XYZ file of C-alpha atoms in Angstrom:
481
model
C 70.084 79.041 4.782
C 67.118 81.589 4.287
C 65.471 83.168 7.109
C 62.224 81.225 6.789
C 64.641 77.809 7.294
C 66.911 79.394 10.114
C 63.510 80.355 11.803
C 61.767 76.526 11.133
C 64.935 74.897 12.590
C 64.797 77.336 15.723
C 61.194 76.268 16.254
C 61.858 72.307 15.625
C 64.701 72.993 18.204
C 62.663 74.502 20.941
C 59.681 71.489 20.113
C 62.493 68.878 20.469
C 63.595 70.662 23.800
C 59.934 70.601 25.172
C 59.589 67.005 24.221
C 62.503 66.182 26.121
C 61.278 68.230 29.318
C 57.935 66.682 29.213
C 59.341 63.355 30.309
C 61.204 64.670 33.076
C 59.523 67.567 34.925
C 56.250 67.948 36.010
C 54.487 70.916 33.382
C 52.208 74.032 32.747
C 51.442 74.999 29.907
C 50.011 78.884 29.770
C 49.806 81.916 28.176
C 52.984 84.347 27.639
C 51.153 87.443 28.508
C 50.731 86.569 31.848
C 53.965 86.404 32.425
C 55.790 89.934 33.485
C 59.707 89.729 33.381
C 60.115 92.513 36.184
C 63.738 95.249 35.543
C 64.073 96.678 38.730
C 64.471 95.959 42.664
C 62.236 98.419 43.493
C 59.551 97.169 41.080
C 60.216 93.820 42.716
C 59.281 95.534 45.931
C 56.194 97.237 44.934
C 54.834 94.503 42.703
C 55.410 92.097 45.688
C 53.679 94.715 47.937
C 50.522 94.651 45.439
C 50.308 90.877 44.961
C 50.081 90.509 48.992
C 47.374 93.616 49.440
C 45.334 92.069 46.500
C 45.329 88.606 47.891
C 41.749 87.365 48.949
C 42.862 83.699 49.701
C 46.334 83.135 50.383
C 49.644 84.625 50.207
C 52.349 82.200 50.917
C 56.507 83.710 50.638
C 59.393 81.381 50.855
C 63.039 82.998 51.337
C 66.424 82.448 52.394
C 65.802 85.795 55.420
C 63.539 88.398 55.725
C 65.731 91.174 56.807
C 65.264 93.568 60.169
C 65.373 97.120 59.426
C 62.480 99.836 58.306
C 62.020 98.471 54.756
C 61.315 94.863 55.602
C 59.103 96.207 58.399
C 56.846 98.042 56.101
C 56.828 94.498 54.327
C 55.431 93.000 57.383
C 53.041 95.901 57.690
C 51.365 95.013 54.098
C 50.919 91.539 55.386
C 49.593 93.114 58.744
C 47.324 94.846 56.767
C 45.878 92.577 54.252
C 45.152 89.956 56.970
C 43.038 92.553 58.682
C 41.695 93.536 55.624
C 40.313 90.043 54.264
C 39.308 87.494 56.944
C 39.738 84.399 54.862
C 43.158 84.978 53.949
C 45.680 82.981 55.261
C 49.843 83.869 55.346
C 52.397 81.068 55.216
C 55.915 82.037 55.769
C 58.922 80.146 55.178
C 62.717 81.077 56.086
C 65.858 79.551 56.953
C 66.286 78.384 60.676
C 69.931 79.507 60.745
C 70.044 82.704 59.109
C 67.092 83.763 60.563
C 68.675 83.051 63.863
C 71.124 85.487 63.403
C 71.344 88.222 65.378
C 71.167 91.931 64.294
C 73.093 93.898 66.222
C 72.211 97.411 64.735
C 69.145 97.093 62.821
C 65.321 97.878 64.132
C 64.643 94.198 65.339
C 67.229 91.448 67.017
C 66.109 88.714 64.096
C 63.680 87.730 61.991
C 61.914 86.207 64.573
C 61.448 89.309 66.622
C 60.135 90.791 63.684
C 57.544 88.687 62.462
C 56.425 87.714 66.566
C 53.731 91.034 66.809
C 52.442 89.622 63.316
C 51.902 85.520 64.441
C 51.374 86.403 67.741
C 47.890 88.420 66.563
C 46.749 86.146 64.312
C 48.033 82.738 64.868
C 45.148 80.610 63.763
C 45.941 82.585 60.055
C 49.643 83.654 60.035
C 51.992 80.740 60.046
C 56.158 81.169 60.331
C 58.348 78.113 59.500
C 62.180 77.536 59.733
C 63.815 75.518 57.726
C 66.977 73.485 59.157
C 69.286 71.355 57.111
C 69.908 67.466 58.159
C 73.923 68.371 57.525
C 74.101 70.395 60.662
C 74.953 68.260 63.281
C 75.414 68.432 67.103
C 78.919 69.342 67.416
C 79.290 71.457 64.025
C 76.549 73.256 66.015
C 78.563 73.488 69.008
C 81.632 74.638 67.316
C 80.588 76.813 64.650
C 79.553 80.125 64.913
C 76.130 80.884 64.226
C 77.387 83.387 60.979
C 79.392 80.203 59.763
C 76.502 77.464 60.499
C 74.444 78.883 57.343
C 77.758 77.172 54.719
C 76.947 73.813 55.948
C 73.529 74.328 53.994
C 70.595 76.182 53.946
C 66.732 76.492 52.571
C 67.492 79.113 49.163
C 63.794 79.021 47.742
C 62.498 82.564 46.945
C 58.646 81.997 46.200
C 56.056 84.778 46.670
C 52.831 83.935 46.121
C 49.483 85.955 46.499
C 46.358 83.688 44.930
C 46.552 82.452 41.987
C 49.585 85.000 41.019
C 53.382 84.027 41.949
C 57.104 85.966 41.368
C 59.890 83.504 41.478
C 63.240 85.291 41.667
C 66.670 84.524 42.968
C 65.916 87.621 45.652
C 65.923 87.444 49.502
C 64.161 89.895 51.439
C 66.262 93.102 52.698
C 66.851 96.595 51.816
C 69.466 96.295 49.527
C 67.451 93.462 47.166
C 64.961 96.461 47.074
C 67.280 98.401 46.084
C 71.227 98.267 44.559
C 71.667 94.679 44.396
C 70.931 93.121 40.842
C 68.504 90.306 40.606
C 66.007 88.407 38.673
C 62.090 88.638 39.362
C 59.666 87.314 36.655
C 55.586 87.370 37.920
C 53.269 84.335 36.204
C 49.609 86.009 36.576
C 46.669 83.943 36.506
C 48.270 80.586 36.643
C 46.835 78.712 38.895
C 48.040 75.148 38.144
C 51.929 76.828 38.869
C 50.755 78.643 41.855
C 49.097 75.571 43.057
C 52.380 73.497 42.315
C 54.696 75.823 44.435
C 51.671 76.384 47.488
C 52.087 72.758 47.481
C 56.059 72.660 48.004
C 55.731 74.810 50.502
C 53.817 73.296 52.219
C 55.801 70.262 52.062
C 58.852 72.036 53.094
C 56.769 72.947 56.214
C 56.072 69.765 57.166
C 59.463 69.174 57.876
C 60.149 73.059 59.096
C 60.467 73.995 63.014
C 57.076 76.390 63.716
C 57.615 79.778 64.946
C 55.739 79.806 68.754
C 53.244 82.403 68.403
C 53.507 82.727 72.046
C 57.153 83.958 73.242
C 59.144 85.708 71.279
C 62.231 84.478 69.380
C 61.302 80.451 70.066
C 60.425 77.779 68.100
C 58.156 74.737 68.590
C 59.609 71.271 67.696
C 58.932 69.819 64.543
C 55.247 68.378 64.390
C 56.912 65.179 62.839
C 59.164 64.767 66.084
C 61.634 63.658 63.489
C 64.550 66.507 64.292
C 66.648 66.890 61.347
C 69.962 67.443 63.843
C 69.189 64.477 66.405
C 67.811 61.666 63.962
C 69.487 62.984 60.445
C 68.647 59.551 58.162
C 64.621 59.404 59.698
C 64.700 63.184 58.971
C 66.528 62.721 55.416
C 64.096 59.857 54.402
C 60.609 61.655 55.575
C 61.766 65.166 54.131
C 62.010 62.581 50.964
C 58.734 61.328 50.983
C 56.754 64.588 51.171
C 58.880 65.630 47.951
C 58.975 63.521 45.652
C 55.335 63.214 44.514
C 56.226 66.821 43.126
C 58.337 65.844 40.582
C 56.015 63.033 39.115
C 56.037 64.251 35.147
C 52.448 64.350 33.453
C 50.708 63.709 30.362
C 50.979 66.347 27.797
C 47.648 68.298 27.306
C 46.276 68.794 23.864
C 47.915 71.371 21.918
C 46.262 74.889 22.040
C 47.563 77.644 19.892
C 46.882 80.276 22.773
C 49.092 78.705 24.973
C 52.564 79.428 23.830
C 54.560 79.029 26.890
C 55.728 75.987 28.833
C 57.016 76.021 32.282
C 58.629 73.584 34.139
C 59.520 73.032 38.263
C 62.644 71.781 39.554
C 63.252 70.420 42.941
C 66.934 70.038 44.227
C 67.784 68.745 47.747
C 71.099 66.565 47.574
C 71.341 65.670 51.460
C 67.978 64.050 50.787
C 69.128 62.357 47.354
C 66.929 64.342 45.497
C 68.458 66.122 42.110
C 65.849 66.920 39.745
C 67.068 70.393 39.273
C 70.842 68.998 38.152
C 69.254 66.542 35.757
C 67.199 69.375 34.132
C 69.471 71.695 33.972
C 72.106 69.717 32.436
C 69.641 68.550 30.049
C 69.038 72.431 29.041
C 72.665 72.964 28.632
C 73.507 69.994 26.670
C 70.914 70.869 24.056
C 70.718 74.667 24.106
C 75.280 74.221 23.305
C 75.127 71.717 20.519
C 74.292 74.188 17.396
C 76.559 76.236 15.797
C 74.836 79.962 16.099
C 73.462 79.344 19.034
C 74.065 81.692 22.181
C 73.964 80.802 25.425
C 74.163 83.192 28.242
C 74.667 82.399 32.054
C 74.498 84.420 35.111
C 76.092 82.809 38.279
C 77.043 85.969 41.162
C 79.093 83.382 43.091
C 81.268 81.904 40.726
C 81.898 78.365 41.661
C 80.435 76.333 38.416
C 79.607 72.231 39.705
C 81.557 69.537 38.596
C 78.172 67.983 36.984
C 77.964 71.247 34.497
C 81.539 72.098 33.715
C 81.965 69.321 31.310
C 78.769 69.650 29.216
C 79.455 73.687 29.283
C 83.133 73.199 27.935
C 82.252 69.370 25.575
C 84.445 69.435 22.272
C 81.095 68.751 20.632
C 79.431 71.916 21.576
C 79.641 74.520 18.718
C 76.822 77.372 20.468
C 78.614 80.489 22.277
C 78.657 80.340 25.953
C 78.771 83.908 27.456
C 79.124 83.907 31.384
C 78.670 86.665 33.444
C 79.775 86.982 37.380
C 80.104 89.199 40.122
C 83.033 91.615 39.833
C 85.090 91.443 43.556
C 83.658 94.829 44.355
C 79.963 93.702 43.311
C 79.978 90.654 45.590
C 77.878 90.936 48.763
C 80.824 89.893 50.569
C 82.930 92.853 49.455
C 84.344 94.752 52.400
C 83.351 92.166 55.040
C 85.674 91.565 58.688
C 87.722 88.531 58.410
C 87.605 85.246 56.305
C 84.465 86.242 55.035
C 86.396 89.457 53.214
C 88.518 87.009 51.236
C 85.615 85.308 49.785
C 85.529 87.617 46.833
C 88.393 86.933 45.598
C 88.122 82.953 45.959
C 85.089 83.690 43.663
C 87.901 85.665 41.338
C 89.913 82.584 42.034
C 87.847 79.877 40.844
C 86.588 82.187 37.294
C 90.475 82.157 36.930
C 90.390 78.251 36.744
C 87.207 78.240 34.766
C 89.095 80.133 32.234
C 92.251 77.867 32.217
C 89.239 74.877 31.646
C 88.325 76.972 28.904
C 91.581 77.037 27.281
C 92.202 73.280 28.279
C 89.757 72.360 26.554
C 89.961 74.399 23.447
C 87.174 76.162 23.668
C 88.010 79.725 24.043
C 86.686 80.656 19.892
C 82.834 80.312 21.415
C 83.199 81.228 25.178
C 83.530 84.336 26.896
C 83.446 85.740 30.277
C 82.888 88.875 32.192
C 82.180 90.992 35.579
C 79.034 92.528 36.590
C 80.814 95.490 37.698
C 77.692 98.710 38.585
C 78.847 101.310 40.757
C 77.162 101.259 44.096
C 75.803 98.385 43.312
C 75.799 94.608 44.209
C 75.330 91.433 41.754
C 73.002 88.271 42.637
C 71.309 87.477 39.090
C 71.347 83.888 38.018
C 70.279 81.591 35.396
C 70.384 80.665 32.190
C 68.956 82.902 28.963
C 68.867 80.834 25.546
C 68.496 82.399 22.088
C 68.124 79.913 19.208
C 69.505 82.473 16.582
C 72.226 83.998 15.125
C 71.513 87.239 16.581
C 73.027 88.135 20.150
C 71.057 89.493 23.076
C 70.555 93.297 22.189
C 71.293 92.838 18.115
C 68.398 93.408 15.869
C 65.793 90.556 15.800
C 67.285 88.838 19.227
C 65.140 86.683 20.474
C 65.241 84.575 23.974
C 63.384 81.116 23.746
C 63.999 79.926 26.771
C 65.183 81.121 30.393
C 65.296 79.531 33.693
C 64.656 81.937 37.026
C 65.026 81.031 40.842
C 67.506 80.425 43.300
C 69.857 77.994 41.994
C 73.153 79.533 42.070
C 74.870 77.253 39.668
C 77.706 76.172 42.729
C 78.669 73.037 44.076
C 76.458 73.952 47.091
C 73.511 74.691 45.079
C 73.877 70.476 44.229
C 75.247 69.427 47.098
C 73.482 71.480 50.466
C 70.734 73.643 49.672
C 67.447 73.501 49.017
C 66.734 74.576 45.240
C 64.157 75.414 42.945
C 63.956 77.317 39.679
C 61.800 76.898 36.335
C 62.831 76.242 32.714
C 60.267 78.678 30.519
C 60.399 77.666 27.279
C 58.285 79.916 24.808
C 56.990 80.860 21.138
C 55.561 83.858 22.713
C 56.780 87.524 20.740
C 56.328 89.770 23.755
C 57.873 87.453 26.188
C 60.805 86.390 24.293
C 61.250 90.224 23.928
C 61.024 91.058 27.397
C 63.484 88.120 27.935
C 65.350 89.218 25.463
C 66.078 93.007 27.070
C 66.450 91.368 30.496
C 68.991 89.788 29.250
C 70.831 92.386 27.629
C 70.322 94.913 30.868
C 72.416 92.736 32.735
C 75.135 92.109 30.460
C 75.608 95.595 29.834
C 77.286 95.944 32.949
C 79.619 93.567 32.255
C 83.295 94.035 32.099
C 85.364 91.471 29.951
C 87.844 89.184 32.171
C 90.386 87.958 29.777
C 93.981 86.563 31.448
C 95.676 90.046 32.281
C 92.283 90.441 34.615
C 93.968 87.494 36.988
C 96.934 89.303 37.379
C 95.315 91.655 39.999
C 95.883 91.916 43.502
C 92.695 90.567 44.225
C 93.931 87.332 43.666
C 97.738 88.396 45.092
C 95.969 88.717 48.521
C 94.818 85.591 48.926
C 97.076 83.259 51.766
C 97.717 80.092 51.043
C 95.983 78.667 53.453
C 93.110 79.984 52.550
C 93.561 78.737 48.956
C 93.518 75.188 50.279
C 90.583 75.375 52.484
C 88.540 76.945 49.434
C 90.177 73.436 47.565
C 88.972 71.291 49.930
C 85.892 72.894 50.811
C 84.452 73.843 47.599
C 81.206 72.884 48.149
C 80.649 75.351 51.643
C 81.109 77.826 48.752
């Protein structure tokens, strides 16, 4: 096939993927140079810094935590200072109830709710603090599990930062080391205001059904405004937390065709205790037709290893013929490396279930177009996820690579992400040159770190260490993980 074929397929393939996303997500259409793919935690950190100072309107961040020590506090001193700065801005904070709960025994501030307080407390009519709590914690798994452990039972996982009519979605929490050693994703959409507008508005949403941080003692929260509690009245909580989201996911009409706008992004919402699983649909969608064509490469980024029953068979289908190359957290460059009791094991369940995902792999025949490896970085932890698709015969890094389509956020690929947590990411799908080049050596940063895990790499005493026991409750409890 001559190049000008190969390259007219690769177009009709990327048209016939839009098509198909059209009908099921809503959809913006904009321009690739507004979009920045970001390389670095601590560009994350200053970028995020100069979106909130240059904010005139609104700045609204959604995020697993914000952490408590000196780095996050400067954070909260940018938003301190750009609310003093501009009068009509208004700050809308979102967080996990849980996690945020958590206590800190040797950082600056007790929780995130000590550290924000000063901030709500001295502007309360235009700072606003919500915590998210999932319907799946109930009364006595609240009396019996420890506050560390409540957060597996599920958890609010969006990481949204918006200032105006800019917005960075990322798989990235707030703390020192996501500003720092721990390997992420960040990508900044400038100028987009239909996007922006999208995610203000599921926020928003979210906080309608979020406890509100009392601007008046420290560390408390005020009962929902709904007076539907997600712990005492789970199926009144499940089916208004319902309502307020799906009107987000309503697809719409495509908009005439206009040759400047060569990129197409798409939302995803995924809440499973509510029934709601637009990201799983979507996403298995994208696989299913970005795995069909021999030449095709496919490259995945999952840093806790624990691929969903819904994916595994589309990923590993006899009648895929594109490469599949996975990349995961080596034990060492898991956040959980070196933690006190069950918690230090959970590395190597990770190791654990990549070992099984590799016997799938053999299964199933498939081990000519699939390949998998560690992120392994010294000094350095791995969180990076999603999905980077190049509709060539060129690999990420080879001459003329190209990267068509990505999807960024916090879905983590698990049977958690599907199951428990509150999701979102966005497919980008794009003609754009720069873009699919910055994609394109986003990609190939990451996997450059990667170390191959073949079937001697199961063999190690990572995996040796693990009780039986514990191998059973990981069984039976896959989706905690």
């Amino acid at each position: 096939m001559c190049l000008l074929q190969e390259n007219a397929c690769q177009e009709d393939k990327t048209r016939d993927i839009i098509v198909g996303l059209v009908g099921r997500c809503p959809h913006f259409q904009i321009n690739g140079d507004a979009v920045c793919v970001l390389d670095a935690p601590g560009q994350f950190l200053s970028r995020l810094k100069k979106q909130i100072s240059g904010s005139c309107k609104r700045v609204i961040i959604a995020a697993l935590y914000l952490g408590t020590d000196e780095e996050e506090q400067v954070l909260v001193d940018t938003l301190r200072e750009a609310v003093v700065k501009n009068k009509d801005l208004r700050v809308t904070l979102l967080f996990d109830r849980t996690r945020s709960l958590r206590c800190s025994k040797d950082a600056l501030y007790k929780s995130t709710l000590h550290l924000l307080f000063p901030l709500v407390k001295s502007h309360p009519d235009r700072v606003v603090a919500y915590f998210y709590q999932t319907p799946l914690l109930t009364p006595l798994l609240q009396k019996w599990l420890p506050s560390r452990f409540q957060e597996v039972v599920g958890v609010q996982h969006l990481k949204v930062f918006i200032g105006d009519e800019d917005i960075i979605l990322s798989g990235a929490n707030l703390s020192d080391q996501y500003f720092t050693n721990r390997q992420d994703r960040y990508v900044q959409f400038r100028g987009c205001p239909g996007l922006t507008d999208w995610y203000a508005r599921l926020v928003t949403a979210v906080c309608r059904f979020s406890y509100p941080m009392c601007p008046r003692r420290i560390g408390f929260l005020l009962p929902l405004a709904t007076s539907i509690d997600p712990t005492g009245n789970p199926s009144g909580f499940k089916a208004f937390a319902r309502d307020q989201l799906l009107p987000l996911l309503s697809p719409m009409p495509p908009n005439p065709m206009d040759a400047d706008l060569d990129t197409w992004v798409f939302p995803t919402i995924q809440l499973g205790p509510v029934q709601i699983t637009h990201d799983e649909e979507v996403t298995s969608y994208v696989v299913f037709k970005c795995s069909e064509d021999a030449g095709d490469n496919l490259y995945m980024a999952s840093p806790y290893f624990n691929i969903a029953g819904c994916y595994l068979p589309l990923l590993l289908a006899s009648h895929s013929k594109g490469n599949l190359h996975v990349i995961t957290a080596h034990p060492k460059a898991n956040g959980f490396y070196g933690a006190s009791g069950i918690a230090g094991h959970i590395p190597s369940l990770y190791l654990l279930m990549a070992q099984e995902f590799l016997q799938a792999v053999t299964d199933a025949a498939q081990a000519h177009r699939v390949a998998l490896c560690e992120f392994a970085r010294k000094g350095w932890t791995f969180h990076a996820k999603g999905l980077w698709f190049s509709p060539s015969r060129h690999e990420c890094g080879g001459q003329g690579s190209q990267v068509a389509l990505t999807t960024i956020g916090s879905s983590n690929w698990g049977e958690r992400s599907c199951v428990r947590d509150l999701e979102s990411q966005v497919v980008v799908v794009t003609s754009n040159a720069r873009l699919r080049a910055g994609l394109g050596m986003e990609c190939t940063r990451i996997f450059a770190h990667g170390q191959a895990a073949g079937p001697e790499r199961f063999k190690s005493a990572d995996l040796q260490a693990i009780p039986l026991w514990l191998r059973l409750v990981a069984r039976l409890g896959r989706s905690f993980l």
